[in-house]
Amino acid sequence: MTATTSPAQAPPEPEQPPQPRRSWWWRLLHRWHYGFVGLLGAVTCFCLSLTPSLLPRGPGLQAVVGGISAAIGYGLGVLLVWLAGKLSNRPMRRPGRTAWRILAVVATVAVLVLLYLGAGWQQEIHDMMGLDAPARPRYLLVLPLALLLAAGLVGLIRLLRHAARAVGRLLARVIPASTARVLAGLMVFLLALGVLNGVVLDGFFTVTDNSFKAINGETEPDVSPTQDPLRSGGPGSLVSWASLGKQGRNFVAGGPGVDQLQRFGGVGAERSIRVYAGLDSAPTSRERAALAVAELQRTGAFDRKVLLVITTTGTGWVDQDGVDPLEYMYNGDSAMVGMQYSYLPSWLSFLVDKERARQAGRDLFNAVYGAWSKLPLDKRPKLLLFGESLGSFGAESAFSGADDIRNRVDGMLLVGPPNRNELWRQFVADRDPGTTEILPSYENGATIRFARDPATDLDRPGPVWPTPRVAYLQHPSDPIVWWSPRLMLSEPDWLREPRGADVSPDIRWYPFVTFWLVTADMAFSTGVPAGHGHSYGAEPVAAWADIAPPDGWTPQRTADLTDLIATRTD
C-alpha cells in the first residue's frame, strides 16, 4: 500500500498592518478628489466673501456670493497646482494626513469666526441704512447653502473636463496624444460656449424679450387715456396712446395737476406739457425723435419757461421724483419730452441694448436742440437735460465733453451714473488734485459738480457756480456707480480713500471677490431706503434748485418741496 503525500503547503502570507480608520471628512474628500490647495483657496475666498459689502445682504444672497467665491477660489488653487507642476516638470508632493488635519482645524475655525464677524458687519450695515437686520443665528444657513452651490459649480467644471479627456482619448487613436488633448479641450470649450450662448442665453433672451414686450403693452389699472391736448396720446396728438408703451403712458398721465401746483405755488398755475414717443410710435430712433419734436411744437412747448429733455431707462421709465420738482418749481410753466428705445429693464438693456441707449439720447437731444437753437435768444426756454441710471449714459452720449455741454445746454442733472459712462469716467479721472473719487471736484466746480447730498455738496468748492450747471448725484454706497470689471484685478480709488458716510469702514478690496460682492449688491441696489444705494428719493429737488432755480426761489421753498416729494413717495 502506497502512502499518499499531501500537496506542498503554501507559505503563509505576511500579515498586513491594520489600516487607520478614516474620518468621514477624509473619506468624502478622497471620494470626490478635492485637492488640498484648491480647498485652501475655496476656504480663503469663502471667508473673504463674508467681509462687508456696500449694501445689506441677507443669508440667502450671502450664500450665493459665498458659493460662487468658494468655487472661484477652488479653481484658482487647482490652476496654481497645475502651473507649478508644469514649471517644475514634476507633480507636486501630496500633503500628508497631518496637513489635512491642520487644514480642517484652521478652516473650521476661520469659517466659524468669519460667519460670526460677517453677521456683525451685516448688522452694522443694516443699522447704517435704517433697516432691521436678520437674526445672527440665521447666518448659519449660509455655510450649507454655499457648500452646495460651490460643489455644484466645481462638479460642472469637472464634468466638462472629463468630457474633454474622453474626446482626447478618441482622437489620440488617429493623431498624436498631445495634439489630441489640446484639440479635445478646445472642442469641449467651444461646445459648452455654444450651448451657453446659443441655447441658454438665446433662450433666456427670447423668453425675457417676449415677456417684457408683453408687459410693454399693458397699462396700469389706475392709468386711463389722457384727454389733455398738452399730453402725447391726447386729443390732436401726433402720437397714439397705444404706441406710447406702458412707461410712456405712465409718464404722460403722471405729474402734478393744476390744483396741486396751485396749492404749492399759488395762483397762475398752468397745465404742464408732457411729450413722449414710444417704440411703436415710429420705426427708428431718429423718426421717433423727429416725431417728439413735432409734438413739442404742436403743444407750444417752446413757449414755456423751461424745456426738459429726458433720456429714459431701458423700459422707457421716467423717475417722477426726478422730473416733477421742475413742474412745481415753475408752477406748470414747463415742458418735458422723453423717448423709449427698449422695453427691457436697465440691467438687461445695458447688456444688449447699450448702443440703443446711446443713439436714443443723442438723437432726441440733437433733434430738440436743432429746433430750440433756431429760436430768437430772448424767446428760448431754459434747455435742461435729465437722466437717471442708464438714462444718464444716454444723456451723456449727446456731448463730446465739458465744452460741448457748456455750449448747448442750460443745465443738466444726471443721477446714479453707471461706471461705464464715458464722460463721467473722464471727469472723475481728471478730478482736481486732493479730491476723492466718491466726491470729486472737476475744474474747480466751474460747470460740473458732484454730490452725495445735493443740499450741501453742490456748494463745493464754492458757493459761486456759473451757468450752465451740471450735477452728478452719486451715493458712496451705490453699486451701479462703482461696479466695473476692473474690480476683479484692480483696487479702485474709492476703496483706497476714506469710506463714504454710508459705507462700512471695514470694507476692503480683494481680487475677484470684491467684484462678486459688488455684482451681488447691484441686484438689490434700489431695495434700500432713499439716500442709500441706487435709491435717490427726493434728492433731485435740491439739485434742481441749484441747477435751474426760478426767479425768487428760496432755500425754504426747496425744503418745502423736498418734504412734499418725500412724503408723496412714502
CSV table of C-alpha atoms in Angstrom, one decimal, residues 17-229:
chain,number,residue,atom,x,y,z
A,17,PRO,CA,-0.6,46.3,9.1
A,18,PRO,CA,-4.1,47.5,10.1
A,19,GLN,CA,-5.3,50.4,8.1
A,20,PRO,CA,-6.0,53.5,10.1
A,21,ARG,CA,-9.6,54.4,10.4
A,22,ARG,CA,-10.5,57.3,8.2
A,23,SER,CA,-12.8,60.0,9.4
A,24,TRP,CA,-15.9,60.8,7.4
A,25,TRP,CA,-14.5,64.0,6.0
A,26,TRP,CA,-11.3,62.2,4.8
A,27,ARG,CA,-13.4,59.6,3.0
A,28,LEU,CA,-15.6,62.4,1.4
A,29,LEU,CA,-12.6,64.3,0.2
A,30,HIS,CA,-10.9,61.1,-1.1
A,31,ARG,CA,-14.1,60.0,-2.9
A,32,TRP,CA,-14.5,63.3,-4.7
A,33,HIS,CA,-10.8,64.0,-5.2
A,34,TYR,CA,-10.8,67.5,-3.8
A,35,GLY,CA,-7.3,68.9,-3.9
A,36,PHE,CA,-5.6,70.4,-0.9
A,37,VAL,CA,-4.5,73.7,-2.5
A,38,GLY,CA,-7.9,74.0,-4.2
A,39,LEU,CA,-9.7,73.6,-0.9
A,40,LEU,CA,-7.4,76.1,0.7
A,41,GLY,CA,-8.3,78.6,-2.0
A,42,ALA,CA,-12.0,77.8,-1.6
A,43,VAL,CA,-12.0,78.4,2.2
A,44,THR,CA,-10.0,81.6,1.7
A,45,CYS,CA,-12.4,83.1,-0.9
A,46,PHE,CA,-15.4,82.0,1.1
A,47,CYS,CA,-14.2,83.7,4.2
A,48,LEU,CA,-13.4,86.9,2.2
A,49,SER,CA,-16.9,86.9,0.8
A,50,LEU,CA,-18.2,87.3,4.3
A,51,THR,CA,-16.5,90.6,4.7
A,52,PRO,CA,-18.5,93.9,4.5
A,53,SER,CA,-20.4,94.8,1.3
A,54,LEU,CA,-21.8,98.1,0.1
A,55,LEU,CA,-25.4,97.2,0.8
A,56,PRO,CA,-27.1,94.9,3.3
A,57,ARG,CA,-27.2,91.2,2.4
A,58,GLY,CA,-29.5,88.6,3.8
A,59,PRO,CA,-28.4,84.9,4.4
A,60,GLY,CA,-29.7,83.8,1.0
A,61,LEU,CA,-27.8,86.3,-1.0
A,62,GLN,CA,-24.7,85.8,1.1
A,63,ALA,CA,-24.8,82.1,0.4
A,64,VAL,CA,-24.9,82.7,-3.3
A,65,VAL,CA,-22.0,85.1,-3.1
A,66,GLY,CA,-20.1,82.7,-0.8
A,67,GLY,CA,-20.7,79.7,-3.1
A,68,ILE,CA,-19.5,81.5,-6.2
A,69,SER,CA,-16.5,82.9,-4.3
A,70,ALA,CA,-15.6,79.4,-3.0
A,71,ALA,CA,-15.8,77.9,-6.5
A,72,ILE,CA,-13.6,80.6,-7.9
A,73,GLY,CA,-11.1,80.0,-5.0
A,74,TYR,CA,-11.0,76.3,-5.7
A,75,GLY,CA,-10.4,76.9,-9.4
A,76,LEU,CA,-7.6,79.3,-8.7
A,77,GLY,CA,-6.0,76.7,-6.3
A,78,VAL,CA,-6.2,73.9,-8.9
A,79,LEU,CA,-4.7,76.2,-11.5
A,80,LEU,CA,-1.8,77.1,-9.2
A,81,VAL,CA,-1.0,73.4,-8.7
A,82,TRP,CA,-1.2,72.7,-12.4
A,83,LEU,CA,1.1,75.7,-13.2
A,84,ALA,CA,3.6,74.7,-10.5
A,85,GLY,CA,3.7,71.1,-11.9
A,86,LYS,CA,4.3,72.4,-15.4
A,87,LEU,CA,7.1,74.8,-14.4
A,88,SER,CA,8.9,72.2,-12.2
A,89,ASN,CA,8.3,69.4,-14.6
A,90,ARG,CA,7.2,67.1,-11.8
A,91,PRO,CA,4.0,66.7,-9.9
A,92,MET,CA,3.7,68.5,-6.5
A,93,ARG,CA,4.1,66.4,-3.4
A,94,ARG,CA,0.8,65.4,-1.9
A,95,PRO,CA,0.1,66.7,1.6
A,96,GLY,CA,0.1,64.1,4.3
A,97,ARG,CA,-2.6,63.4,6.9
A,98,THR,CA,-1.2,66.0,9.3
A,99,ALA,CA,-1.5,68.7,6.7
A,100,TRP,CA,-5.1,67.7,6.0
A,101,ARG,CA,-5.9,67.8,9.8
A,102,ILE,CA,-4.3,71.2,10.1
A,103,LEU,CA,-6.4,72.5,7.1
A,104,ALA,CA,-9.6,71.0,8.6
A,105,VAL,CA,-9.0,72.7,12.0
A,106,VAL,CA,-7.9,76.0,10.5
A,107,ALA,CA,-10.8,76.1,8.0
A,108,THR,CA,-13.4,75.2,10.6
A,109,VAL,CA,-12.2,78.0,13.0
A,110,ALA,CA,-11.8,80.5,10.2
A,111,VAL,CA,-15.3,79.9,8.7
A,112,LEU,CA,-17.0,80.0,12.1
A,113,VAL,CA,-15.2,83.2,13.1
A,114,LEU,CA,-15.9,84.9,9.8
A,115,LEU,CA,-19.5,83.8,9.9
A,116,TYR,CA,-19.8,85.4,13.3
A,117,LEU,CA,-18.0,88.6,12.2
A,118,GLY,CA,-19.9,88.7,8.9
A,119,ALA,CA,-23.2,88.6,10.7
A,120,GLY,CA,-22.0,91.5,12.9
A,121,TRP,CA,-20.9,93.5,9.8
A,122,GLN,CA,-24.2,93.0,8.2
A,123,GLN,CA,-26.0,94.2,11.3
A,124,GLU,CA,-23.8,97.3,11.2
A,125,ILE,CA,-24.7,98.0,7.5
A,126,HIS,CA,-28.4,97.4,8.2
A,127,ASP,CA,-28.2,99.9,11.0
A,128,MET,CA,-26.4,102.5,8.9
A,129,MET,CA,-29.3,102.4,6.4
A,130,GLY,CA,-32.1,102.2,9.0
A,131,LEU,CA,-33.1,98.6,8.3
A,132,ASP,CA,-33.8,95.7,10.6
A,133,ALA,CA,-31.0,93.1,10.4
A,134,PRO,CA,-31.8,89.3,10.3
A,135,ALA,CA,-31.1,87.5,13.5
A,136,ARG,CA,-27.5,86.4,13.7
A,137,PRO,CA,-28.2,82.7,14.0
A,138,ARG,CA,-29.8,82.8,10.6
A,139,TYR,CA,-26.4,83.4,9.1
A,140,LEU,CA,-25.5,79.8,10.0
A,141,LEU,CA,-27.6,78.8,6.9
A,142,VAL,CA,-25.0,80.5,4.7
A,143,LEU,CA,-22.5,77.7,5.1
A,144,PRO,CA,-24.5,74.6,3.9
A,145,LEU,CA,-26.2,76.6,1.1
A,146,ALA,CA,-22.8,77.9,-0.1
A,147,LEU,CA,-21.3,74.5,0.1
A,148,LEU,CA,-24.0,73.0,-2.1
A,149,LEU,CA,-23.6,75.8,-4.7
A,150,ALA,CA,-19.8,75.6,-4.7
A,151,ALA,CA,-19.8,71.8,-5.1
A,152,GLY,CA,-22.3,72.1,-7.9
A,153,LEU,CA,-20.2,74.6,-9.8
A,154,VAL,CA,-17.0,72.6,-9.3
A,155,GLY,CA,-18.8,69.4,-10.4
A,156,LEU,CA,-20.0,71.1,-13.6
A,157,ILE,CA,-16.4,72.1,-14.5
A,158,ARG,CA,-15.2,68.6,-13.7
A,159,LEU,CA,-17.9,67.1,-15.9
A,160,LEU,CA,-16.6,69.3,-18.8
A,161,ARG,CA,-13.0,68.2,-18.0
A,162,HIS,CA,-14.0,64.5,-18.1
A,163,ALA,CA,-15.7,65.0,-21.4
A,164,ALA,CA,-12.6,66.7,-22.8
A,165,ARG,CA,-10.5,63.7,-21.7
A,166,ALA,CA,-12.8,61.2,-23.3
A,167,VAL,CA,-12.8,63.1,-26.6
A,168,GLY,CA,-9.0,63.3,-26.3
A,169,ARG,CA,-8.6,59.5,-25.9
A,170,LEU,CA,-10.7,59.0,-29.1
A,171,LEU,CA,-8.7,61.5,-31.1
A,172,ALA,CA,-5.4,60.0,-29.8
A,173,ARG,CA,-6.1,56.9,-32.0
A,174,VAL,CA,-5.5,58.9,-35.1
A,175,ILE,CA,-3.4,61.9,-34.1
A,176,PRO,CA,-0.6,62.5,-31.6
A,177,ALA,CA,-1.8,62.4,-28.0
A,178,SER,CA,-0.6,65.9,-27.1
A,179,THR,CA,-2.4,67.4,-30.1
A,180,ALA,CA,-5.5,65.3,-29.3
A,181,ARG,CA,-5.6,66.7,-25.7
A,182,VAL,CA,-5.4,70.3,-26.9
A,183,LEU,CA,-7.9,69.8,-29.6
A,184,ALA,CA,-10.3,68.0,-27.4
A,185,GLY,CA,-10.2,70.7,-24.7
A,186,LEU,CA,-10.8,73.3,-27.4
A,187,MET,CA,-13.7,71.4,-28.8
A,188,VAL,CA,-15.4,70.9,-25.5
A,189,PHE,CA,-14.9,74.5,-24.5
A,190,LEU,CA,-16.4,75.8,-27.8
A,191,LEU,CA,-19.3,73.3,-27.5
A,192,ALA,CA,-20.0,74.5,-23.9
A,193,LEU,CA,-19.7,78.1,-25.0
A,194,GLY,CA,-22.0,77.4,-28.0
A,195,VAL,CA,-24.6,75.7,-25.8
A,196,LEU,CA,-24.4,78.6,-23.3
A,197,ASN,CA,-24.7,81.3,-25.9
A,198,GLY,CA,-26.9,79.6,-28.5
A,199,VAL,CA,-29.3,77.7,-26.2
A,200,VAL,CA,-29.2,79.0,-22.6
A,201,LEU,CA,-28.6,82.7,-23.3
A,202,ASP,CA,-30.6,82.9,-26.5
A,203,GLY,CA,-33.4,81.1,-24.8
A,204,PHE,CA,-33.2,83.4,-21.8
A,205,PHE,CA,-33.2,86.5,-24.0
A,206,THR,CA,-36.1,85.1,-26.2
A,207,VAL,CA,-38.2,84.5,-23.1
A,208,THR,CA,-37.4,87.8,-21.5
A,209,ASP,CA,-37.8,89.7,-24.7
A,210,ASN,CA,-41.3,88.2,-25.2
A,211,SER,CA,-42.2,88.8,-21.6
A,212,PHE,CA,-41.1,92.4,-21.4
A,213,LYS,CA,-42.7,93.1,-24.8
A,214,ALA,CA,-46.0,91.8,-23.5
A,215,ILE,CA,-45.5,94.0,-20.3
A,216,ASN,CA,-44.8,97.0,-22.5
A,217,GLY,CA,-48.3,96.6,-24.0
A,218,GLU,CA,-50.0,96.6,-20.6
A,219,THR,CA,-51.5,99.7,-18.8
A,220,GLU,CA,-51.5,100.3,-15.1
A,221,PRO,CA,-55.0,99.9,-13.6
A,222,ASP,CA,-55.1,103.5,-12.4
A,223,VAL,CA,-53.9,105.0,-15.7
A,224,SER,CA,-56.5,105.9,-18.3
A,225,PRO,CA,-56.1,107.5,-21.7
A,226,THR,CA,-55.5,111.2,-21.3
A,227,GLN,CA,-57.9,113.8,-22.6
A,228,ASP,CA,-55.4,116.6,-22.3
A,229,PRO,CA,-54.2,118.0,-25.7
